[in-house]
Coordinates of C-alpha atoms and ligand atoms in Angstrom, one line a residue:
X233 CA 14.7 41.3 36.8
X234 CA 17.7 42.7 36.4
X235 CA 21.8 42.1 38.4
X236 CA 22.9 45.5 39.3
X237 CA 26.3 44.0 40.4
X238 CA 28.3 41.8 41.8
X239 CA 31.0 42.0 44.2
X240 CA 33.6 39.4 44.3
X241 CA 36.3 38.6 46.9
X242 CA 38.4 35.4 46.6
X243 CA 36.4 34.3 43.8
X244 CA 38.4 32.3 41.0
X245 CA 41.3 34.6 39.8
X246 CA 39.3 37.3 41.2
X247 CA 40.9 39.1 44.7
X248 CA 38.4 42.1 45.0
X249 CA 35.7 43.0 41.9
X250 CA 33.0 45.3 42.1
X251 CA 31.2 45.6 38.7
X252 CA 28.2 47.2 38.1
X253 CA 25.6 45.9 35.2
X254 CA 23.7 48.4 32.9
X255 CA 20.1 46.8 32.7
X256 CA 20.4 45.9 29.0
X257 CA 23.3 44.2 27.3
X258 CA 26.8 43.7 28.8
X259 CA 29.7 42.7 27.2
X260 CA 32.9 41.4 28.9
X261 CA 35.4 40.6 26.2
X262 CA 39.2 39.5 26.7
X263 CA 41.7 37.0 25.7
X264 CA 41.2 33.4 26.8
X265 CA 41.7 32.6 30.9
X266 CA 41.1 36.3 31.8
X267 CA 38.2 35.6 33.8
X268 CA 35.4 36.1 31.7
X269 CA 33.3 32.6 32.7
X270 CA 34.3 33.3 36.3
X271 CA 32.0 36.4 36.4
X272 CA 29.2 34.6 35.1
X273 CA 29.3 31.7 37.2
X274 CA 29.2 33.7 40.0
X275 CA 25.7 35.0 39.0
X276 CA 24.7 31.5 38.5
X277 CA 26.5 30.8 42.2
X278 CA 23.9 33.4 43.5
X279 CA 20.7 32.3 41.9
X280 CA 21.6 28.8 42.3
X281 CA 24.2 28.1 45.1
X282 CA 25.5 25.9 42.5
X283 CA 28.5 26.6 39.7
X284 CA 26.9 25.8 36.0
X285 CA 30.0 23.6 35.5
X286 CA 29.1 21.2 38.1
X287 CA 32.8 22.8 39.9
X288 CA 32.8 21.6 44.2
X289 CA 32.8 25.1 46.5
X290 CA 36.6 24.7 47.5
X291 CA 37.8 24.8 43.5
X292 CA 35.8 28.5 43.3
X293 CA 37.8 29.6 46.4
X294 CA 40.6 31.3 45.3
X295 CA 43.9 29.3 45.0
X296 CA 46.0 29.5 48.1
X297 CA 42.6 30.9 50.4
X298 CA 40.1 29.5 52.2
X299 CA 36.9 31.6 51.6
X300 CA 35.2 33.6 49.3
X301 CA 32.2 35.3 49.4
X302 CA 29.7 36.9 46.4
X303 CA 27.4 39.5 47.0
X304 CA 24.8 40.0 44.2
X305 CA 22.5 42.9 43.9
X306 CA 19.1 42.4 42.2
X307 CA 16.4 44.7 41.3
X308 CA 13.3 43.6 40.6
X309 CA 9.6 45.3 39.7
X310 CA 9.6 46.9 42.8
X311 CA 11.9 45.0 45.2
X312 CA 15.8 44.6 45.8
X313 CA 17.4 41.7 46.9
X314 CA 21.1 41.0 48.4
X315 CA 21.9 37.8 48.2
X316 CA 25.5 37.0 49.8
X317 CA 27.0 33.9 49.4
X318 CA 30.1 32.6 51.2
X319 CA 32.5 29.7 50.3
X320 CA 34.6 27.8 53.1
X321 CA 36.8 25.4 51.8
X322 CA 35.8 22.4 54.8
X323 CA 32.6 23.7 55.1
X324 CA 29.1 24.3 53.7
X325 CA 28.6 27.6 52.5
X326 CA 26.9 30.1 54.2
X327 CA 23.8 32.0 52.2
X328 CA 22.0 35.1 53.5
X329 CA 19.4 37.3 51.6
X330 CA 19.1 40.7 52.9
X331 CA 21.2 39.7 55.0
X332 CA 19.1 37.2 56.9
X333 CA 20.8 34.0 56.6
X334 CA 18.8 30.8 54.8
X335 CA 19.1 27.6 55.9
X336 CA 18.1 25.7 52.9
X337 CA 19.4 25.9 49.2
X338 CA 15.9 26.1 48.4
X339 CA 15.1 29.2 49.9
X340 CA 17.2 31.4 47.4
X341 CA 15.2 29.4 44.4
X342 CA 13.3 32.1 42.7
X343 CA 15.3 35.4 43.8
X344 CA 17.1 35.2 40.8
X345 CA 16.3 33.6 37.5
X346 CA 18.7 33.1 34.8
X347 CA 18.9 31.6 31.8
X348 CA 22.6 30.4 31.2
X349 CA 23.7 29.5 27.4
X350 CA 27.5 28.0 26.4
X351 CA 28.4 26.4 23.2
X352 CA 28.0 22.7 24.9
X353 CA 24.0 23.9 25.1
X354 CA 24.5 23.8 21.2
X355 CA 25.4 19.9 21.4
X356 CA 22.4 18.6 23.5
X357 CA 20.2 17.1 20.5
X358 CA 23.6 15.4 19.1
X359 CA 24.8 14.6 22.6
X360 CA 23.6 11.6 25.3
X361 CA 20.6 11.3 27.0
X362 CA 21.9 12.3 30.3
X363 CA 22.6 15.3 28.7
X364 CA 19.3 16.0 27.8
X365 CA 17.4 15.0 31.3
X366 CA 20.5 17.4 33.2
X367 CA 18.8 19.8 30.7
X368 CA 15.3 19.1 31.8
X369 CA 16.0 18.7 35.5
X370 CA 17.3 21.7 35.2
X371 CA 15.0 23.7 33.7
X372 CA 12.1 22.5 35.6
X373 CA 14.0 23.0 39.3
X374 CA 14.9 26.7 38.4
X375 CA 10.5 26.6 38.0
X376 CA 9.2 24.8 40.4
X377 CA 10.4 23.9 44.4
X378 CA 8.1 21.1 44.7
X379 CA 9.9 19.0 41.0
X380 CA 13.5 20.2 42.5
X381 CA 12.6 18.1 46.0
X382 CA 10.8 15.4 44.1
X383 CA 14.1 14.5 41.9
X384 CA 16.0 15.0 45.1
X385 CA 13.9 12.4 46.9
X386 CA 13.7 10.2 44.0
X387 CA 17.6 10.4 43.3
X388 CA 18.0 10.0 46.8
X389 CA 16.4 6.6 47.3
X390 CA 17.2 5.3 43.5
X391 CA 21.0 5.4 44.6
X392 CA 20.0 3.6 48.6
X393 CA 17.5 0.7 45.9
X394 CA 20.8 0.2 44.1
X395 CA 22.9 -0.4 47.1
X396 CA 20.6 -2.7 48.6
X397 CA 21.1 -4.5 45.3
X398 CA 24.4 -4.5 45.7
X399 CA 24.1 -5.7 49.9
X400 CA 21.4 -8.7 49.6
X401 CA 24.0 -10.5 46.9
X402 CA 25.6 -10.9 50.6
X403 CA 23.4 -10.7 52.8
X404 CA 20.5 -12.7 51.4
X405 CA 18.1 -11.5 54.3
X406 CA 18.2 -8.3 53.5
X407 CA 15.4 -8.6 50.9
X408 CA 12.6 -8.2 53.1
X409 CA 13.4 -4.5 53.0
X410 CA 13.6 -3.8 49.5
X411 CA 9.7 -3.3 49.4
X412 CA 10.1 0.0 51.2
X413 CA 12.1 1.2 49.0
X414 CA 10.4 0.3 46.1
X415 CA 6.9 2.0 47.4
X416 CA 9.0 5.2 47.8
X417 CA 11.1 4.9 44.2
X418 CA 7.7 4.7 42.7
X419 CA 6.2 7.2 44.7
X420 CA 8.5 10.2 43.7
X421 CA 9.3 8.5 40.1
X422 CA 5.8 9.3 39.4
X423 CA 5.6 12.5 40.2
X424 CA 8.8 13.1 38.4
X425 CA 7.7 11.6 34.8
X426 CA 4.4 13.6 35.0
X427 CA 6.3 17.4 35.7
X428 CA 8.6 16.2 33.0
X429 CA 5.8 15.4 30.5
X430 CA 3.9 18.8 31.4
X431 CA 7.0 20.8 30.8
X432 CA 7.5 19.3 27.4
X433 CA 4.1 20.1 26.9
X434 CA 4.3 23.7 27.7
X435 CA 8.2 24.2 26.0
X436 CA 6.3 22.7 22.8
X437 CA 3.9 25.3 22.6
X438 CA 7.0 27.7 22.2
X439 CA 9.6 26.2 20.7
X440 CA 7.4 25.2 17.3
X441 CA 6.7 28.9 16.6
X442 CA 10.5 30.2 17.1
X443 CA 12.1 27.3 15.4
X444 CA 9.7 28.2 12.2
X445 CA 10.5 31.6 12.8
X446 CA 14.4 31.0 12.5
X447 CA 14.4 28.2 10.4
X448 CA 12.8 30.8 7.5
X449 CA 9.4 29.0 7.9
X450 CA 10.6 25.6 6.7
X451 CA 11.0 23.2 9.3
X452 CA 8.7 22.5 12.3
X453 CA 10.2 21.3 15.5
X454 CA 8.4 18.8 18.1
X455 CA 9.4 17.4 21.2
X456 CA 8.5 14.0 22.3
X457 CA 9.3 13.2 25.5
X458 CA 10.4 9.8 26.0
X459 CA 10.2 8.1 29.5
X460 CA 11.6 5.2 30.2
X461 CA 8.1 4.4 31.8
X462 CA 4.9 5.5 31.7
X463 CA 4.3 6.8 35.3
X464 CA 0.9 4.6 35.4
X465 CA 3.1 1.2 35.1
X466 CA 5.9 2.0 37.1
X467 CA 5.0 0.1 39.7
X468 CA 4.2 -3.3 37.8
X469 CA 7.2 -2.7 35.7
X470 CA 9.7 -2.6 38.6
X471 CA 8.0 -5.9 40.2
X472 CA 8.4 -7.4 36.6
X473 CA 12.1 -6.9 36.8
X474 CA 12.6 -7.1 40.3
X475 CA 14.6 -10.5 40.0
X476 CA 17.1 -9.3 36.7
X477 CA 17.4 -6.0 39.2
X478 CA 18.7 -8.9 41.4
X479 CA 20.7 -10.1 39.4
X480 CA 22.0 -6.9 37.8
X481 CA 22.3 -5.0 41.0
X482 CA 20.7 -1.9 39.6
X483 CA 17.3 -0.5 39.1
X484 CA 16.9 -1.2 35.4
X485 CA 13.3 1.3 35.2
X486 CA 12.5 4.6 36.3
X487 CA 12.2 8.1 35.4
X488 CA 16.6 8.0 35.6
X489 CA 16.7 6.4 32.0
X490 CA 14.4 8.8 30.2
X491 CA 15.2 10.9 27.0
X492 CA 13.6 13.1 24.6
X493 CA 13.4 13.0 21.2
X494 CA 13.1 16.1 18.8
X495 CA 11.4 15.5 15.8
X496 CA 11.6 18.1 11.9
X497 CA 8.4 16.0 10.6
X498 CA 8.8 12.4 11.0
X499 CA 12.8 12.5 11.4
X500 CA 14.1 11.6 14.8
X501 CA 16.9 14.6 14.1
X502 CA 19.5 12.8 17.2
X503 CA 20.5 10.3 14.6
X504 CA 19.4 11.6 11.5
X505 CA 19.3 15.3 11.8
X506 CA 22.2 17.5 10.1
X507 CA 24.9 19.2 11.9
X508 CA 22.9 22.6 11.2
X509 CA 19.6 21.2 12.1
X510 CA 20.8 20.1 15.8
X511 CA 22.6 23.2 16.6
X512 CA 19.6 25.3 15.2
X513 CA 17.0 23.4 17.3
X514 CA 18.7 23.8 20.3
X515 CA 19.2 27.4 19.7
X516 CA 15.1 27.4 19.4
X517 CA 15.3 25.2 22.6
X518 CA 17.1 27.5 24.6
X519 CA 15.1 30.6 23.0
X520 CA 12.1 28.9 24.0
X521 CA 13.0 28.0 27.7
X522 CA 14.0 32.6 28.2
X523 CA 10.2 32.6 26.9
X524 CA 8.9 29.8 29.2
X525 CA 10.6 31.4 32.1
X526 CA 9.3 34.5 31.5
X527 CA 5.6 33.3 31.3
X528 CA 6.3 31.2 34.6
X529 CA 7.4 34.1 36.5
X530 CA 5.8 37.0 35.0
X531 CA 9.1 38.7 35.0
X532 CA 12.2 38.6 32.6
X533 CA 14.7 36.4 33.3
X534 CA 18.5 37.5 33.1
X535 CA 20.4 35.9 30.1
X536 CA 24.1 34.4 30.5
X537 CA 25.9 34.1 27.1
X538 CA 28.9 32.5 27.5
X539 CA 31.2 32.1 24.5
X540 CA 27.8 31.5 22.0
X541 CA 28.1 34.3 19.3
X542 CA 31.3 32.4 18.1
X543 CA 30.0 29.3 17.3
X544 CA 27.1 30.6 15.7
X545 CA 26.5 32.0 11.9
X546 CA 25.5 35.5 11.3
X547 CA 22.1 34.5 10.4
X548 CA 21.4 32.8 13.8
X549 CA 23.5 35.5 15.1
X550 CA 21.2 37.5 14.2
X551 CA 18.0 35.8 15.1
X552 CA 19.1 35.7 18.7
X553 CA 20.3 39.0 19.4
X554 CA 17.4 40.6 17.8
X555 CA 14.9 38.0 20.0
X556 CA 16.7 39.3 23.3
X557 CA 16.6 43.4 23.4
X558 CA 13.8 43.4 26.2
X559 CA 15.7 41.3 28.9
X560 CA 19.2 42.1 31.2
X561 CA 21.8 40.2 28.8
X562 CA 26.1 39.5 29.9
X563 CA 27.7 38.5 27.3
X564 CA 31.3 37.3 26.7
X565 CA 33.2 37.2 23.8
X566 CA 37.2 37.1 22.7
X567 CA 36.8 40.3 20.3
X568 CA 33.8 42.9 19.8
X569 CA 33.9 42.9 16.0
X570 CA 31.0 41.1 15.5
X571 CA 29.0 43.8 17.7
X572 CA 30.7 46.6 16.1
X573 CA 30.1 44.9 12.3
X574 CA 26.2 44.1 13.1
X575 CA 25.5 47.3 15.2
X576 CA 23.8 45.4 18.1
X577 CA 23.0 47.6 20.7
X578 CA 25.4 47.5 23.5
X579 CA 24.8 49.6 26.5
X580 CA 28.0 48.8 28.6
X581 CA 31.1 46.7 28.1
X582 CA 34.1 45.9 30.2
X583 CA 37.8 44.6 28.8
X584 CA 38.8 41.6 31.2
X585 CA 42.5 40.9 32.1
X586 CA 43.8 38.7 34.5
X587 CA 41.1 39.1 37.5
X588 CA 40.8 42.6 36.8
X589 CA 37.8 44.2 34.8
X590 CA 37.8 47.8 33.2
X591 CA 35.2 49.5 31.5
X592 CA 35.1 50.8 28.4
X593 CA 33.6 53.9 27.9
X594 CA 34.2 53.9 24.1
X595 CA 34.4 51.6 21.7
Ligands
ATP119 N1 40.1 28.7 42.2 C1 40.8 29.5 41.4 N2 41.7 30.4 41.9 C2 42.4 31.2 41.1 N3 42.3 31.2 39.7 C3 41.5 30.3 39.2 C4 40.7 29.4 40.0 N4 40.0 28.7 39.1 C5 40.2 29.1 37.9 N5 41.2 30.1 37.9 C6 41.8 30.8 36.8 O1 40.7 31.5 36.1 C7 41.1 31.5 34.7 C8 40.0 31.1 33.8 O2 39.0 31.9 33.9 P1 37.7 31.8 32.9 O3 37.3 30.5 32.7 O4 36.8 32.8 33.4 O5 38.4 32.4 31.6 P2 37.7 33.0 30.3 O6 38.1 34.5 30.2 O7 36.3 32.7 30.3 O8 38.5 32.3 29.2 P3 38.0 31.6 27.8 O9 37.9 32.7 26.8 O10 39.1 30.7 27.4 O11 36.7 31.0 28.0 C9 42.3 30.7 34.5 O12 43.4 31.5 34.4 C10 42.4 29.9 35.8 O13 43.7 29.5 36.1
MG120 MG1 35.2 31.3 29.2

């Protein structure tokens, strides 16, 4: 699938835009605070109704208005889609696909798939675990509807368990209800741990081959997912610490304190991995989630590169930009040497200056 443009009005520092993609690799280059992000958040807006930066509706709107609205064209094998979004600063945002408004988020899930790749991407092996599951969750809700209501559920009712926690140290009474509550947290928690050990399964399959392949056939690369419990003894496991929940006031198990763990033989590479090693694994990682999406959907996903070529070495460079020529690619980028030095092919690119985009006809 491919973004034939987007229109923007009252978007970020953008007043009016109308930019049209090329179906192969963009590039929007300009000095820092142009605008560049802004463009490809509002392609993530439209696939996802949600910014990539976690950013509320009213901080997209346009300083000193109160809407904004982004209108995305996509083609697909043999279908177009509109999808319109509109920002109100009180309100929730109106979405409509060819023009037929949507009443749930949900709805738009699948219309457009993107994979979207900043330099932070690069820190997720060195970085948290929370960092790692918003990776997973992630991932597996741009897949599959039925995981992205499941979490929802399950995130829903782990914050209502840890309230109740935090209202029976009061009122004592209270206790009799937490039952319910438990029944559902294990319920959903179940189904969460198993998606989430599936999709492991099925990004290992991938990622071990392209992390061979740019690691020059040295190291291998395995993911171990590592829940926090294994979905079969949830349910005794929560009983077990019901009382130091008590006493805590928070659910101390459950699928919200999971991790994973990547593995270059029998090193756990979080802690002991070089600086080179993490950052080239999750380069494989993210490589390995375009091919996952693409063999989910039978279709290619389009590929958001924020700000990456810069923090990566020509080698790696080189590895990704050659492992991306058959799928819709926007780039951004401070200066275009590094295409013009390595000859990529580029098929359009646009200079970005203060809210304003021009295209570059020559190079
Ligand atoms: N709601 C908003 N209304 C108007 N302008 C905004 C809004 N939010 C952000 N901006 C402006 O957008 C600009 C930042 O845009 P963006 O993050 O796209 O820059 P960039 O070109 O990607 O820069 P860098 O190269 O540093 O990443 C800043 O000048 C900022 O003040
Ligand atoms: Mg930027």
């Amino acid at each position: 699938m491919i973004i034939k443009s987007i229109e923007l009005k009252n978007f970020r520092n953008y007043e009016d835009l109308n930019i049209k993609f090329d179906s192969g690799t963009n590039i929007l280059y300009g000095d820092n605070a142009q605008g560049k992000t802004n463009i490809l958040e509002s392609a993530y807006v439209s696939g996802t109704t949600k910014s990539h930066k976690g950013s509320k509706d009213k901080e997209m709107i346009r300083f000193e208005e109160n809407e904004s609205h982004i209108r995305t064209l996509v083609e697909k094998k043999e279908k177009q889609y509109q999808i319109d979004i509109h920002l109100k600063k009180n309100k929730a945002k109106g979405i409509a696909v060819n023009k037929i408004p949507i009443k749930k988020a949900s709805e738009l899930f699948g219309i457009l798939n993107m994979v979207f790749f900043s330099p932070e991407d690069l820190n997720i092996i060195k970085n948290g675990p929370s960092e790692r599951r918003r990776f997973l969750d992630s991932e597996i809700c741009q897949l599959d509807k039925i995981y992205l209501s499941d979490l929802s559920n399950y995130n829903k009712i782990l914050l209502q368990r840890n309230k109740l926690l935090k209202d029976i140290v009061f009122k004592p009474d209270l206790r009799d209800t937490l039952p319910v509550w438990d029944m559902q947290l294990v319920e959903y928690g179940k189904k969460v741990i198993k998606r989430r050990r599936q999709f492991i399964e099925q990004l290992n399959e991938i990622v071990f081959g392209i992390h061979k392949n740019i690691s020059g056939n040295k190291e291998e690369l395995i993911l171990k997912y590592e829940p926090n419990i294994d979905e079969a003894f949830f349910e005794d496991e929560l009983n077990r610490v019901k009382e130091k929940d008590l006493k805590y006031t928070q659910t101390s198990v459950g699928p919200h304190r999971d991790d994973i763990s990547f593995f270059i033989g029998n090193i756990d590479i979080r802690k002991f991995g070089s600086q080179g090693q993490q950052r080239t694994s999750a380069l494989s990682l993210k490589l390995s989630e375009i091919e996952l999406v693409k063999q989910t959907i039978n279709d290619t996903p389009v590929l958001l590169l924020d700000d990456v070529l810069s923090e990566l070495d020509s080698n790696r460079q080189n590895f990704l930009l050659n492992s991306i020529h058959d799928i819709q690619t926007i780039i951004t980028c401070t200066g275009l040497d590094e295409f013009v030095k390595n000859r990529f092919q580029i098929d359009k690119v646009f200079h970005v200056v203060s809210g304003k985009v021009f295209e570059k006809t020559e190079m």
